[in-house]
Short mmCIF file of C-alpha atoms and ligand atoms in Angstrom, two decimals:
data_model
loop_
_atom_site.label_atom_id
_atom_site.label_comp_id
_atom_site.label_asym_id
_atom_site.label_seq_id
_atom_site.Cartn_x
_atom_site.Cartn_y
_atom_site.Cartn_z
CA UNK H 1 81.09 121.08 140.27
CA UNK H 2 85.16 121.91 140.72
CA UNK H 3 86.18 124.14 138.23
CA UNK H 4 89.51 123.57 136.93
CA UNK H 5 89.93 126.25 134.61
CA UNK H 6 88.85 129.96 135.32
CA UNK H 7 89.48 132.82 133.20
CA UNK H 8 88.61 136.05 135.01
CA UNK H 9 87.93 139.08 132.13
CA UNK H 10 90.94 137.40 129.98
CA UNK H 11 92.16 139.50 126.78
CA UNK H 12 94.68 139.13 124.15
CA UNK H 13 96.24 141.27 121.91
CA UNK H 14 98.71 140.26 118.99
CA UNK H 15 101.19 142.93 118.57
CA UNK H 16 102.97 142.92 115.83
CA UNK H 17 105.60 145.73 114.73
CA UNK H 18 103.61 147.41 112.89
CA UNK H 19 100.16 146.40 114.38
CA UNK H 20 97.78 145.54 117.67
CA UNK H 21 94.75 143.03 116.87
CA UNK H 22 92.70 142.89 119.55
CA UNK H 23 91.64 139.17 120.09
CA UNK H 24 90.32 138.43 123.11
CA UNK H 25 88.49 140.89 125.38
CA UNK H 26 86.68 140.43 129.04
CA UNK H 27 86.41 136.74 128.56
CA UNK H 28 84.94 135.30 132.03
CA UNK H 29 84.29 131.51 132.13
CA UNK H 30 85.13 128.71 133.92
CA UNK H 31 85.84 125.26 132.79
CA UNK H 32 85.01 121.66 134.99
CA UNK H 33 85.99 118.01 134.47
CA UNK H 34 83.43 115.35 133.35
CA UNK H 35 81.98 117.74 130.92
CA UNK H 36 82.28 118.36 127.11
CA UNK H 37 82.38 122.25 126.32
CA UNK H 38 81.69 123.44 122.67
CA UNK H 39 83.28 127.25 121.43
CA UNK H 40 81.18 127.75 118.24
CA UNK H 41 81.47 131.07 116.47
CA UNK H 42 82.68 132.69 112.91
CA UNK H 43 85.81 132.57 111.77
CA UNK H 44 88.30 135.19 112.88
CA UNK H 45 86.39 135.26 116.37
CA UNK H 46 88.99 134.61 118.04
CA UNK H 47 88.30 130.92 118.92
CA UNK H 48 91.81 129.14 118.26
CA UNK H 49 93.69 132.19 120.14
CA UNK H 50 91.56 131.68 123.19
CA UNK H 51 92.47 127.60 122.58
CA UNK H 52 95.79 128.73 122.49
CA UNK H 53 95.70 130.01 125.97
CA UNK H 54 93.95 127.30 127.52
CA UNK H 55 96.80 125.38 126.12
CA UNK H 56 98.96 127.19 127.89
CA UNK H 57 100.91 127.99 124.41
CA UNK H 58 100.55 131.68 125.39
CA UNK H 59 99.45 133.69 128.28
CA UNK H 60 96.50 136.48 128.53
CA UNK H 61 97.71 140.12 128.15
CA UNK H 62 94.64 140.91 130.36
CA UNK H 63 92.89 139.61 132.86
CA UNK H 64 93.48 136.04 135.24
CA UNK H 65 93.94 132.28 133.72
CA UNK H 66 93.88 130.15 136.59
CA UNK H 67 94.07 126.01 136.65
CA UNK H 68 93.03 124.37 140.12
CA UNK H 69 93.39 128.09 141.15
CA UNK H 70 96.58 128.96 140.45
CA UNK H 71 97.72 131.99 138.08
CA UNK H 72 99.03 130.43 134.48
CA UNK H 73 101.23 133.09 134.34
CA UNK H 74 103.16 131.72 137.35
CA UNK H 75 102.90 128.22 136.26
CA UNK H 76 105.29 126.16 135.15
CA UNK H 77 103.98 125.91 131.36
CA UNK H 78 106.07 123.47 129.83
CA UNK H 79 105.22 120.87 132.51
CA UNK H 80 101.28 122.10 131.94
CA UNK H 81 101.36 121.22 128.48
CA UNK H 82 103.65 118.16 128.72
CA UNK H 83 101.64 116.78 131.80
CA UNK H 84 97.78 118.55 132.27
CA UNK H 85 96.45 119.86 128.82
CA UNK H 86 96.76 118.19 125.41
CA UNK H 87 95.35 119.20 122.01
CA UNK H 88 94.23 117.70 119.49
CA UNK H 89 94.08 119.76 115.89
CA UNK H 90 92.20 119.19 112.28
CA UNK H 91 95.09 117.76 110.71
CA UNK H 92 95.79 115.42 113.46
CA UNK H 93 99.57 117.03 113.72
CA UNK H 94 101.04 112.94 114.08
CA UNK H 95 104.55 112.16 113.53
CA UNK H 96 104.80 110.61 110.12
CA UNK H 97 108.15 108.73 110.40
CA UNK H 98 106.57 107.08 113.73
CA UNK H 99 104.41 104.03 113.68
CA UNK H 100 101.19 104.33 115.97
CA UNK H 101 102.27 103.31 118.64
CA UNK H 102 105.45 105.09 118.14
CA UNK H 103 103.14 108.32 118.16
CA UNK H 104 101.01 107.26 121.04
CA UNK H 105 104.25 106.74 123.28
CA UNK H 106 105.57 110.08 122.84
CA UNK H 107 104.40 111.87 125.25
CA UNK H 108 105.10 109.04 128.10
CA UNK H 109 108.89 109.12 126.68
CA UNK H 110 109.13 112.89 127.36
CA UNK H 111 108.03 112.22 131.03
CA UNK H 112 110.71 109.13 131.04
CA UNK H 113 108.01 106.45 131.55
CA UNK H 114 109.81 103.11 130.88
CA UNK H 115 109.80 101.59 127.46
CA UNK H 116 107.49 98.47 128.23
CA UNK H 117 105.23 100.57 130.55
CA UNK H 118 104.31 102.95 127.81
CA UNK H 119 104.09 100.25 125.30
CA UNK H 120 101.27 98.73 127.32
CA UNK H 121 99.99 102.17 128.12
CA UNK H 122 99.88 103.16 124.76
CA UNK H 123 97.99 99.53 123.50
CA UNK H 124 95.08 100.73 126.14
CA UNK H 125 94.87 103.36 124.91
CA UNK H 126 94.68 102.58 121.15
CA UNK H 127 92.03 99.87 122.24
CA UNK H 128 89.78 102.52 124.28
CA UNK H 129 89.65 105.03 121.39
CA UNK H 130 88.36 101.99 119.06
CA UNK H 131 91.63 100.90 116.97
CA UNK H 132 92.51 97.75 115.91
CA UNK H 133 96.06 96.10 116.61
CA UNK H 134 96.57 95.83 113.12
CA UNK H 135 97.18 99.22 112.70
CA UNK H 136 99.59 99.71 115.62
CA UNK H 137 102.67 99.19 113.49
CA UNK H 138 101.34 101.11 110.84
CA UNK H 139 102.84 105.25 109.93
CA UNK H 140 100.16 107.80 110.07
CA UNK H 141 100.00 107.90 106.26
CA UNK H 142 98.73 104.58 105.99
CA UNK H 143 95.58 104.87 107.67
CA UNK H 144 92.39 106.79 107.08
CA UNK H 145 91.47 110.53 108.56
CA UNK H 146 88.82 109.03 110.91
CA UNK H 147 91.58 106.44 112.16
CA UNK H 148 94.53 109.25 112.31
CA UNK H 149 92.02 111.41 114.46
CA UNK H 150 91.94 108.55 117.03
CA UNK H 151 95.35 107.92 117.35
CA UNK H 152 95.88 111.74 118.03
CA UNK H 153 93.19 111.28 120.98
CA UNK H 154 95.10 108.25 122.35
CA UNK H 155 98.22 110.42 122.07
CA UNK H 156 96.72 113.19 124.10
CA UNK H 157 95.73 110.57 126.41
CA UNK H 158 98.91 109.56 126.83
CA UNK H 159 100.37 112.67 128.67
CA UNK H 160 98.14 111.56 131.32
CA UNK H 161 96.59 115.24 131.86
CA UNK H 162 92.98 115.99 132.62
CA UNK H 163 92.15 118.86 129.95
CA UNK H 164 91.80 117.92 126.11
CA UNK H 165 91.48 120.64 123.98
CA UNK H 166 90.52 120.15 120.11
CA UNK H 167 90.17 122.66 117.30
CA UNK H 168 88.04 121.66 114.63
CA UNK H 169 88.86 117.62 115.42
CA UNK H 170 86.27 116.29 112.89
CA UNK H 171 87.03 119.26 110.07
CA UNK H 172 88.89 116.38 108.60
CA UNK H 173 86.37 114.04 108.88
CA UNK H 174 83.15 112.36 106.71
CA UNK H 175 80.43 112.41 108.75
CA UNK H 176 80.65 108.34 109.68
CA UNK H 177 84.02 109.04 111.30
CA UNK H 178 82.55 112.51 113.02
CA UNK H 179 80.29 110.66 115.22
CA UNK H 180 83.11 108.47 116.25
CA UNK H 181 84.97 111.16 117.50
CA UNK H 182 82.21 113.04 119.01
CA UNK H 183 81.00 109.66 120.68
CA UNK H 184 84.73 109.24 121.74
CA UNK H 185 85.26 113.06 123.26
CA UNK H 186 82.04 112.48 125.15
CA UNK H 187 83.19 109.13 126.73
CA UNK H 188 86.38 110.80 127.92
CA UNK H 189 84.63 113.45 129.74
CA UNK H 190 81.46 111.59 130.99
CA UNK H 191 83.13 108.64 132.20
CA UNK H 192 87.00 109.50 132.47
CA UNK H 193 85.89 112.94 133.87
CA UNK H 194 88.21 114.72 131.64
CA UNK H 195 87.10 118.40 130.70
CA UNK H 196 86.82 118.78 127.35
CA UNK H 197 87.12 122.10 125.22
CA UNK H 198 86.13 121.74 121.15
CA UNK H 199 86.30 124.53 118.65
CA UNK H 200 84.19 123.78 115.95
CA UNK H 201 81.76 124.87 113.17
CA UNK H 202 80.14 121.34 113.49
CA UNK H 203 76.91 121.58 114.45
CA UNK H 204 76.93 117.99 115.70
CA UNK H 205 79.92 118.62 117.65
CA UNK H 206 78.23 121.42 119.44
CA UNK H 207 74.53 118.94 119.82
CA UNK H 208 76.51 116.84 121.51
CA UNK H 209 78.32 119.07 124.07
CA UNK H 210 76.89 120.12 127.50
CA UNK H 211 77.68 123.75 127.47
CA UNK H 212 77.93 125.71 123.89
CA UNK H 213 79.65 129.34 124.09
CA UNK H 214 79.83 131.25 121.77
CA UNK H 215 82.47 133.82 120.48
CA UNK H 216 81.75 137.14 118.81
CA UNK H 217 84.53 138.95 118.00
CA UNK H 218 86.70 138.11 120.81
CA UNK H 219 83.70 137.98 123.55
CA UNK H 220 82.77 134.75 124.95
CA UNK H 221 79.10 134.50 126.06
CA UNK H 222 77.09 131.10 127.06
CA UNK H 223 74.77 129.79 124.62
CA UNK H 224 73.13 126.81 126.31
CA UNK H 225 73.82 124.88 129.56
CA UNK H 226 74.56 126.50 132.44
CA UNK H 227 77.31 128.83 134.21
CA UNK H 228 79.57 126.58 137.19
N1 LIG N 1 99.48 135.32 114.81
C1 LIG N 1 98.61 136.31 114.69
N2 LIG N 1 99.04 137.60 114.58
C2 LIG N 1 98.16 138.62 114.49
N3 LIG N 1 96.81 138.47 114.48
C3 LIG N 1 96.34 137.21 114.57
C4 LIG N 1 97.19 136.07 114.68
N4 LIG N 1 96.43 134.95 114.74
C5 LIG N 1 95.15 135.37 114.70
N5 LIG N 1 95.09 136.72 114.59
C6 LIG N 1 93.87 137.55 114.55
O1 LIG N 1 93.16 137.36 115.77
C7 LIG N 1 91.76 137.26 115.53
C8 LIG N 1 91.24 135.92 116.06
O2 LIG N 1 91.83 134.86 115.31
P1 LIG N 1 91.57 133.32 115.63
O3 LIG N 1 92.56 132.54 114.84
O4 LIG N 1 91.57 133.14 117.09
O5 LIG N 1 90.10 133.12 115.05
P2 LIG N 1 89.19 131.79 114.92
O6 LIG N 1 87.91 132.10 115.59
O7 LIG N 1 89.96 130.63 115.38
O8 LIG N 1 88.94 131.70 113.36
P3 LIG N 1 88.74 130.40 112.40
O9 LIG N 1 87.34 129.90 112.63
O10 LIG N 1 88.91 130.96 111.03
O11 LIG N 1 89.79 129.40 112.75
C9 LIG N 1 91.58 137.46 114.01
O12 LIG N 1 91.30 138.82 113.79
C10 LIG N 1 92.91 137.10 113.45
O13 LIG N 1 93.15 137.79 112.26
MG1 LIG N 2 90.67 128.89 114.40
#
């Protein structure tokens, strides 16, 4: 299976002026498409910074990050996060003065996708993650948590990459609405062969994923499925 992501012994260290926390150390994993990956491990472990990474929102202080096998440190990051990897968060992070499809279209406006193209875009994607046209002109705050998480997932759909990263995506969420968005994360890898990378506590989340790491303090190690 092609890896896309590699991370070759990758640490972090927040330095602050007065301090160093020490994240992230000798993390060595890889990451392929078509599969759902769970990162389960107490808090503080330093699952979100290691998110962050794979985001591209920050780069290692030690070790490699590569994507299709090049260095993320001499990537162009902006156009990584704008066009490759997308994240989804707990509090679903939508705009609140945009209406759902508003939100969905976002990321196609950045990349200067024409208007009616993204519209359509955006309705396919709303209809693949489940929702139905009458919330499309609806803001954010008039729908439920389960339906908000959705729209976020047809947003990161939107930017057309191939990684979707989520940190605690069903935190938020009664348990109804959690197997929606499992069910939904699974689709997208097993049939839209995108890789996909959850943080959660969720033990549901992490039944339903094909490879479960775990972190303990700041070391990743494999806690079912297999190595690529
Ligand atoms: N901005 C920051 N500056 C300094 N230290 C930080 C910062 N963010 C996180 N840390 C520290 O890095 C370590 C890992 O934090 P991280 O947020 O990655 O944990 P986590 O596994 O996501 O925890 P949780 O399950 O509570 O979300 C912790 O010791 C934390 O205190
Ligand atoms: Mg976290």
């Amino acid at each position: 299976m092609k890896k896309v992501i590699e991370a070759v012994d990758v640490g972090y260290v927040y330095q602050t002026k007065y301090q160093k926390t020490k994240a992230l150390a000798g993390i060595s994993c890889s990451f392929a498409r078509g599969r759902v990956y769970a990162i389960i491990g107490k808090s503080g472990s330093g699952k979100s910074t290691f998110l962050s990474l794979l985001a591209g929102l920050d780069v290692p202080t030690e070790g490699t990050l590569t994507i299709d096998g090049e260095d993320i440190r001499q990537m162009n990051r902006d156009a990584y996060r704008l066009r490759r990897a997308s994240v989804i968060y707990q509090a679903f992070h939508l705009f609140p003065l945009m209406t759902v499809t508003e939100n969905v279209m976002f990321p196609m406006e950045l990349q200067h996708v024409p208007v009616k193209e993204a519209k359509a875009r955006a309705c396919e994607y709303l209809q693949k993650v489940g929702l139905p046209e009458s919330v499309y002109r609806k803001r954010p705050g008039m729908i439920s948590g389960g339906e908000q998480q959705r729209v976020a997932i047809a947003r990161a759909m939107a930017s057309g990459g191939e990684i979707l990263l989520a940190d605690e995506p069903t935190g938020n969420l009664d348990s109804q609405n959690e197997k929606v968005i499992v069910g939904l994360l699974c689709r997208l890898a097993h049939e839209d062969h995108y890789a996909v990378i959850v943080v959660t506590h969720n033990e549901a989340v992490a039944a339903a994923a094909d490879v479960v790491y775990g972190m303990t303090d700041g070391m990743l190690s494999v806690v079912r499925g297999e190595r690529i």
